[in-house]
């Protein structure tokens, strides 16, 4: 198979790389603003709402570049807003929901996120959070964990169990009954535990789907696909930094890269990076083209959780003492990799999920 990106994805990746290169070292808000001004946040937004009307292939290309070069908070914000917010809202939202949210996402003025995890249940297929019907709306009760960017998001997509199955609800993180507790992450990217205590939402807060659970299943697929695209960029960025270090650093009058043992370890990281990119591209391509992607998403997510942390550990080892300095750029990659691995549930969880459809239970 030929997974060479089409012109749209290649252009999106090149533009993202250019913007991130020009804004390196700037504050997170400045980088986010630059992404918006460049039109990168508008890629999946419909044309009638000020966007480009493109799909997941272009989003995946941008996420890979965010993993390769963006500050961790910006990378996770992009992941949350584009993969976990815009795509499901555009696909399942009403005209009013789409118009009220997506136009401002395109400019960078508004962020979205999703609360897909629950205590001891990463990407819970059957949410313990409940939605009880009330006159003209619903009451939500439950606990969500590891919600990225929740405090800065305009709306949080909250999966909750109803009498007919799991549905997605648009919840204002500042609404009565919502409590956000910030939780520490390895990279410093903001993440929260979200408690919902009888949170009232209207019927217009529900994302419609042809049958109960469809929107929730699609969200779970977007979460995994976005994670592996972002992870592919993280490992590629760490490898590039490491090979540059090995070529420039000398020992006994020779570049470290010329030592056989060093070259072999760098080759192991290269194999991991290329394999992760292959499985990520396969899964994202199938999802973007409407093909059955669950099996590929499961394999890609397991490879990310199992092999990416090992590759980053090797990169640190190859840097020697430089690799333990948290001010050195490699720390950005390894800490973000830890957060992303945790976000998809870890290697053991992903292995156990390989026999379960990504969108199923």
Coordinates of C-alpha atoms in Angstrom, one line a residue:
X1 CA 0.0 0.0 0.0
X2 CA 1.1 3.6 -0.7
X3 CA 0.5 5.8 2.3
X4 CA 2.1 8.9 0.7
X5 CA 0.1 11.8 2.0
X6 CA -2.1 13.5 -0.6
X7 CA -1.5 17.2 -1.4
X8 CA -3.9 18.4 1.3
X9 CA -2.2 16.5 4.1
X10 CA 1.3 17.3 2.9
X11 CA 0.5 21.0 2.7
X12 CA -1.1 20.9 6.2
X13 CA 2.0 19.2 7.6
X14 CA 4.4 21.6 5.9
X15 CA 2.5 24.7 7.1
X16 CA 2.3 23.4 10.6
X17 CA 6.0 22.7 10.6
X18 CA 6.7 26.2 9.4
X19 CA 4.5 27.9 12.0
X20 CA 5.9 25.8 14.8
X21 CA 9.4 26.5 13.7
X22 CA 8.8 30.3 13.6
X23 CA 7.2 30.3 17.0
X24 CA 9.7 28.1 18.8
X25 CA 10.3 29.4 22.3
X26 CA 7.2 31.6 22.4
X27 CA 4.5 31.4 25.0
X28 CA 1.8 28.8 24.6
X29 CA -0.9 31.3 23.9
X30 CA 1.2 32.9 21.2
X31 CA 1.8 29.6 19.5
X32 CA -1.9 28.7 19.6
X33 CA -2.8 32.1 18.2
X34 CA -0.3 31.6 15.4
X35 CA -1.8 28.2 14.5
X36 CA -5.2 29.9 14.3
X37 CA -3.9 32.8 12.1
X38 CA -2.3 30.3 9.8
X39 CA -5.6 28.5 9.3
X40 CA -4.5 25.2 10.8
X41 CA -7.2 25.1 13.4
X42 CA -9.8 25.8 10.6
X43 CA -8.8 22.7 8.5
X44 CA -11.7 20.4 9.7
X45 CA -14.2 23.2 10.2
X46 CA -16.8 23.4 7.4
X47 CA -16.4 26.0 4.7
X48 CA -19.7 27.7 5.6
X49 CA -18.3 28.3 9.1
X50 CA -15.0 29.9 8.0
X51 CA -13.0 26.7 7.7
X52 CA -11.5 24.5 5.0
X53 CA -13.9 21.6 5.2
X54 CA -11.2 19.0 5.2
X55 CA -11.1 15.7 7.1
X56 CA -9.2 13.5 9.5
X57 CA -6.2 13.0 7.1
X58 CA -5.3 16.7 7.4
X59 CA -6.0 16.7 11.1
X60 CA -3.7 13.7 11.6
X61 CA -0.9 15.5 9.6
X62 CA -1.2 18.6 11.9
X63 CA -1.2 16.4 15.0
X64 CA 2.0 14.7 13.9
X65 CA 3.7 18.0 13.5
X66 CA 2.4 19.1 16.9
X67 CA 4.0 16.1 18.4
X68 CA 7.3 16.7 16.6
X69 CA 7.7 20.4 17.5
X70 CA 4.9 22.0 19.6
X71 CA 5.1 22.7 23.4
X72 CA 3.3 20.0 25.3
X73 CA 0.3 22.2 26.3
X74 CA -0.2 23.3 22.7
X75 CA 0.1 19.7 21.4
X76 CA -2.5 18.4 23.9
X77 CA -4.8 21.4 23.2
X78 CA -4.6 20.8 19.5
X79 CA -5.3 17.1 20.0
X80 CA -8.3 17.8 22.3
X81 CA -9.8 20.6 20.1
X82 CA -9.3 19.0 16.7
X83 CA -9.6 15.3 17.2
X84 CA -11.8 15.1 20.3
X85 CA -13.9 18.3 19.7
X86 CA -14.3 19.5 16.1
X87 CA -14.6 16.2 14.3
X88 CA -17.4 14.7 16.4
X89 CA -19.3 18.0 16.7
X90 CA -19.1 18.5 12.9
X91 CA -20.2 14.9 12.3
X92 CA -23.0 14.7 14.8
X93 CA -23.8 18.2 15.9
X94 CA -27.0 20.1 14.9
X95 CA -26.7 23.1 12.6
X96 CA -27.0 25.3 15.7
X97 CA -24.4 23.4 17.7
X98 CA -22.0 23.5 14.8
X99 CA -22.5 27.2 14.1
X100 CA -22.2 28.1 17.8
X101 CA -18.9 26.3 18.3
X102 CA -16.9 25.6 15.2
X103 CA -16.7 29.1 13.7
X104 CA -14.7 30.4 16.7
X105 CA -12.6 27.3 16.8
X106 CA -11.3 28.2 13.3
X107 CA -9.8 31.4 14.6
X108 CA -8.3 30.0 17.8
X109 CA -10.7 31.9 20.0
X110 CA -12.5 28.8 21.3
X111 CA -11.2 25.4 22.4
X112 CA -13.0 22.1 22.8
X113 CA -12.2 18.9 24.7
X114 CA -13.8 15.6 25.7
X115 CA -14.0 13.7 28.9
X116 CA -13.5 10.1 27.7
X117 CA -12.0 8.6 30.8
X118 CA -13.5 7.5 34.2
X119 CA -11.8 6.2 37.3
X120 CA -10.0 2.9 36.5
X121 CA -11.7 2.9 33.1
X122 CA -9.7 4.5 30.2
X123 CA -11.9 5.3 27.2
X124 CA -14.8 3.7 29.1
X125 CA -17.0 1.8 26.6
X126 CA -20.0 1.9 28.9
X127 CA -19.8 5.1 30.9
X128 CA -20.6 5.0 34.6
X129 CA -21.6 8.7 34.3
X130 CA -25.4 8.8 33.9
X131 CA -27.8 11.1 32.1
X132 CA -31.3 11.2 33.7
X133 CA -34.0 12.7 31.6
X134 CA -35.8 15.8 33.0
X135 CA -38.3 18.1 31.6
X136 CA -36.7 19.7 28.6
X137 CA -33.3 18.3 29.2
X138 CA -31.0 16.0 31.2
X139 CA -29.2 15.8 34.6
X140 CA -25.6 14.5 34.4
X141 CA -23.9 12.8 37.4
X142 CA -20.5 11.1 37.4
X143 CA -16.7 11.5 37.5
X144 CA -14.4 12.0 34.6
X145 CA -10.6 11.8 34.8
X146 CA -7.7 13.0 32.7
X147 CA -9.7 15.7 30.9
X148 CA -7.2 17.8 28.9
X149 CA -7.6 21.5 28.7
X150 CA -11.0 21.4 30.6
X151 CA -10.6 24.8 32.3
X152 CA -9.9 26.6 29.1
X153 CA -12.4 24.8 26.9
X154 CA -15.7 26.4 26.0
X155 CA -17.4 23.0 26.0
X156 CA -16.5 19.5 27.1
X157 CA -18.0 16.5 25.2
X158 CA -19.2 14.2 28.0
X159 CA -20.2 10.6 27.3
X160 CA -23.0 9.5 29.6
X161 CA -25.3 6.5 29.8
X162 CA -28.9 7.0 29.0
X163 CA -31.9 4.6 29.1
X164 CA -31.1 3.8 25.4
X165 CA -27.3 3.7 25.4
X166 CA -24.3 6.1 25.6
X167 CA -24.8 9.6 24.3
X168 CA -22.5 12.6 24.0
X169 CA -23.5 15.8 25.8
X170 CA -22.0 19.3 25.4
X171 CA -21.2 20.6 28.9
X172 CA -20.1 24.0 30.0
X173 CA -17.1 23.4 32.4
X174 CA -18.2 26.5 34.3
X175 CA -21.8 25.2 34.8
X176 CA -23.4 24.7 38.2
X177 CA -22.6 21.3 39.6
X178 CA -19.3 21.0 37.6
X179 CA -16.1 20.8 39.7
X180 CA -12.7 20.8 38.1
X181 CA -9.6 19.6 40.0
X182 CA -6.3 20.0 38.2
X183 CA -4.2 16.9 38.2
X184 CA -0.4 16.8 37.6
X185 CA 1.0 15.6 34.3
X186 CA 4.6 14.7 33.4
X187 CA 4.7 17.4 30.7
X188 CA 2.9 20.1 32.6
X189 CA 0.1 20.1 30.0
X190 CA -3.2 21.0 31.9
X191 CA -5.4 18.0 32.8
X192 CA -8.4 17.8 35.2
X193 CA -10.7 15.5 37.1
X194 CA -14.2 16.6 36.3
X195 CA -17.0 15.9 38.8
X196 CA -20.6 16.3 37.6
X197 CA -23.1 16.6 40.5
X198 CA -26.6 16.9 39.0
X199 CA -25.5 19.1 36.1
X200 CA -28.5 20.3 34.2
X201 CA -28.3 20.5 30.4
X202 CA -31.0 21.0 27.8
X203 CA -32.0 18.7 25.0
X204 CA -30.0 21.0 22.7
X205 CA -26.8 19.8 24.4
X206 CA -27.0 16.3 23.0
X207 CA -25.1 15.3 19.9
X208 CA -27.5 13.5 17.6
X209 CA -26.7 10.1 16.1
X210 CA -28.7 7.6 14.0
X211 CA -28.7 5.1 16.8
X212 CA -27.6 5.3 20.5
X213 CA -23.9 4.9 21.0
X214 CA -22.8 5.9 17.4
X215 CA -21.4 9.3 18.4
X216 CA -19.7 7.8 21.5
X217 CA -18.1 5.1 19.4
X218 CA -16.9 7.6 16.8
X219 CA -15.4 9.8 19.5
X220 CA -13.5 6.8 20.9
X221 CA -12.0 6.2 17.4
X222 CA -11.0 9.8 17.0
X223 CA -9.3 9.7 20.4
X224 CA -7.2 6.7 19.5
X225 CA -6.4 7.9 16.0
X226 CA -5.4 11.3 17.2
X227 CA -3.2 9.8 19.9
X228 CA -1.3 7.6 17.5
X229 CA -0.8 10.5 15.0
X230 CA 0.5 12.7 17.8
X231 CA 2.7 9.9 19.2
X232 CA 4.2 9.3 15.8
X233 CA 5.4 12.9 15.8
X234 CA 6.7 12.7 19.3
X235 CA 8.9 9.7 18.5
X236 CA 10.1 11.2 15.2
X237 CA 11.0 14.4 16.9
X238 CA 13.0 12.6 19.7
X239 CA 14.8 10.5 17.1
X240 CA 15.8 13.6 15.1
X241 CA 17.1 15.4 18.2
X242 CA 19.0 12.2 19.2
X243 CA 20.7 11.6 15.8
X244 CA 21.7 15.3 15.7
X245 CA 23.3 14.9 19.1
X246 CA 25.1 11.7 18.1
X247 CA 26.5 13.3 14.9
X248 CA 27.8 16.4 16.8
X249 CA 29.1 14.9 20.0
X250 CA 32.6 13.4 19.8
X251 CA 34.4 10.8 22.0
X252 CA 38.0 9.7 21.5
X253 CA 38.1 12.0 18.5
X254 CA 35.1 10.4 16.7
X255 CA 31.4 11.3 16.5
X256 CA 29.3 9.1 18.7
X257 CA 27.3 8.1 15.7
X258 CA 30.2 6.1 14.3
X259 CA 30.4 3.7 17.3
X260 CA 28.7 0.4 16.4
X261 CA 26.8 -0.1 19.7
X262 CA 25.5 3.5 19.5
X263 CA 24.4 3.1 15.9
X264 CA 22.6 -0.1 16.7
X265 CA 20.6 1.5 19.5
X266 CA 19.7 4.5 17.3
X267 CA 18.6 2.0 14.6
X268 CA 16.2 0.4 17.2
X269 CA 14.6 3.8 17.8
X270 CA 14.4 4.3 14.0
X271 CA 12.6 1.0 13.6
X272 CA 10.1 1.9 16.3
X273 CA 9.6 5.4 14.8
X274 CA 9.0 4.0 11.3
X275 CA 6.7 1.2 12.6
X276 CA 4.7 3.6 14.7
X277 CA 4.3 5.9 11.7
X278 CA 3.2 3.0 9.5
X279 CA 0.6 1.7 11.9
X280 CA -0.6 5.3 12.6
X281 CA -0.9 6.1 8.9
X282 CA -2.7 2.8 8.2
X283 CA -5.3 3.4 11.0
X284 CA -5.7 7.1 10.2
X285 CA -6.1 6.4 6.5
X286 CA -8.8 3.8 7.1
X287 CA -10.6 6.1 9.4
X288 CA -10.4 9.1 7.1
X289 CA -11.7 7.1 4.1
X290 CA -14.6 5.5 6.0
X291 CA -13.1 2.0 6.1
X292 CA -13.2 -0.4 9.1
X293 CA -10.4 0.9 11.3
X294 CA -11.0 -0.7 14.7
X295 CA -8.4 -3.5 14.4
X296 CA -5.7 -1.1 13.1
X297 CA -6.5 1.5 15.8
X298 CA -6.1 -1.2 18.4
X299 CA -2.7 -2.3 17.0
X300 CA -1.5 1.3 16.6
X301 CA -2.5 2.3 20.1
X302 CA -0.8 -0.8 21.6
X303 CA 2.4 -0.1 19.7
X304 CA 2.3 3.5 20.9
X305 CA 1.8 2.5 24.6
X306 CA 4.2 -0.4 24.5
X307 CA 7.1 0.7 22.3
X308 CA 7.2 4.5 22.3
X309 CA 8.3 4.8 26.0
X310 CA 11.1 2.3 25.3
X311 CA 12.3 4.3 22.3
X312 CA 12.3 7.5 24.4
X313 CA 14.3 5.8 27.2
X314 CA 16.9 4.7 24.6
X315 CA 17.1 8.3 23.3
X316 CA 17.8 9.5 26.9
X317 CA 20.5 6.8 27.3
X318 CA 22.1 7.9 24.0
X319 CA 22.3 11.5 25.3
X320 CA 24.2 10.5 28.4
X321 CA 24.2 13.0 31.1
X322 CA 22.5 15.6 28.8
X323 CA 19.5 13.4 28.6
X324 CA 18.6 13.8 32.3
X325 CA 18.5 17.6 32.2
X326 CA 14.8 18.7 32.2
X327 CA 15.8 21.9 30.5
X328 CA 17.1 20.0 27.5
X329 CA 14.5 19.6 24.7
X330 CA 14.4 15.8 24.9
X331 CA 12.5 16.1 28.2
X332 CA 9.6 17.6 26.2
X333 CA 9.3 14.5 24.1
X334 CA 9.6 11.9 26.9
X335 CA 7.2 13.7 29.3
X336 CA 4.6 14.2 26.5
X337 CA 5.1 10.5 25.6
X338 CA 4.4 9.5 29.2
X339 CA 1.2 11.6 29.3
X340 CA 0.0 10.2 25.9
X341 CA 0.7 6.6 27.0
X342 CA -1.3 7.2 30.2
X343 CA -4.1 8.8 28.1
X344 CA -4.6 5.7 26.0
X345 CA -4.6 3.5 29.1
X346 CA -1.1 2.1 29.1
X347 CA 0.4 -1.0 27.3
X348 CA -1.3 -3.6 29.5
X349 CA -4.7 -2.0 29.0
X350 CA -4.2 -1.6 25.2
X351 CA -3.1 -5.3 24.9
X352 CA -6.3 -6.3 26.7
X353 CA -8.4 -4.2 24.3
X354 CA -6.9 -5.6 21.1
X355 CA -9.9 -8.0 20.8
X356 CA -12.4 -5.2 21.4
X357 CA -13.5 -2.8 18.7
X358 CA -12.2 0.7 19.3
X359 CA -15.7 2.1 19.0
X360 CA -17.4 -0.8 20.9
X361 CA -17.5 -2.1 24.4

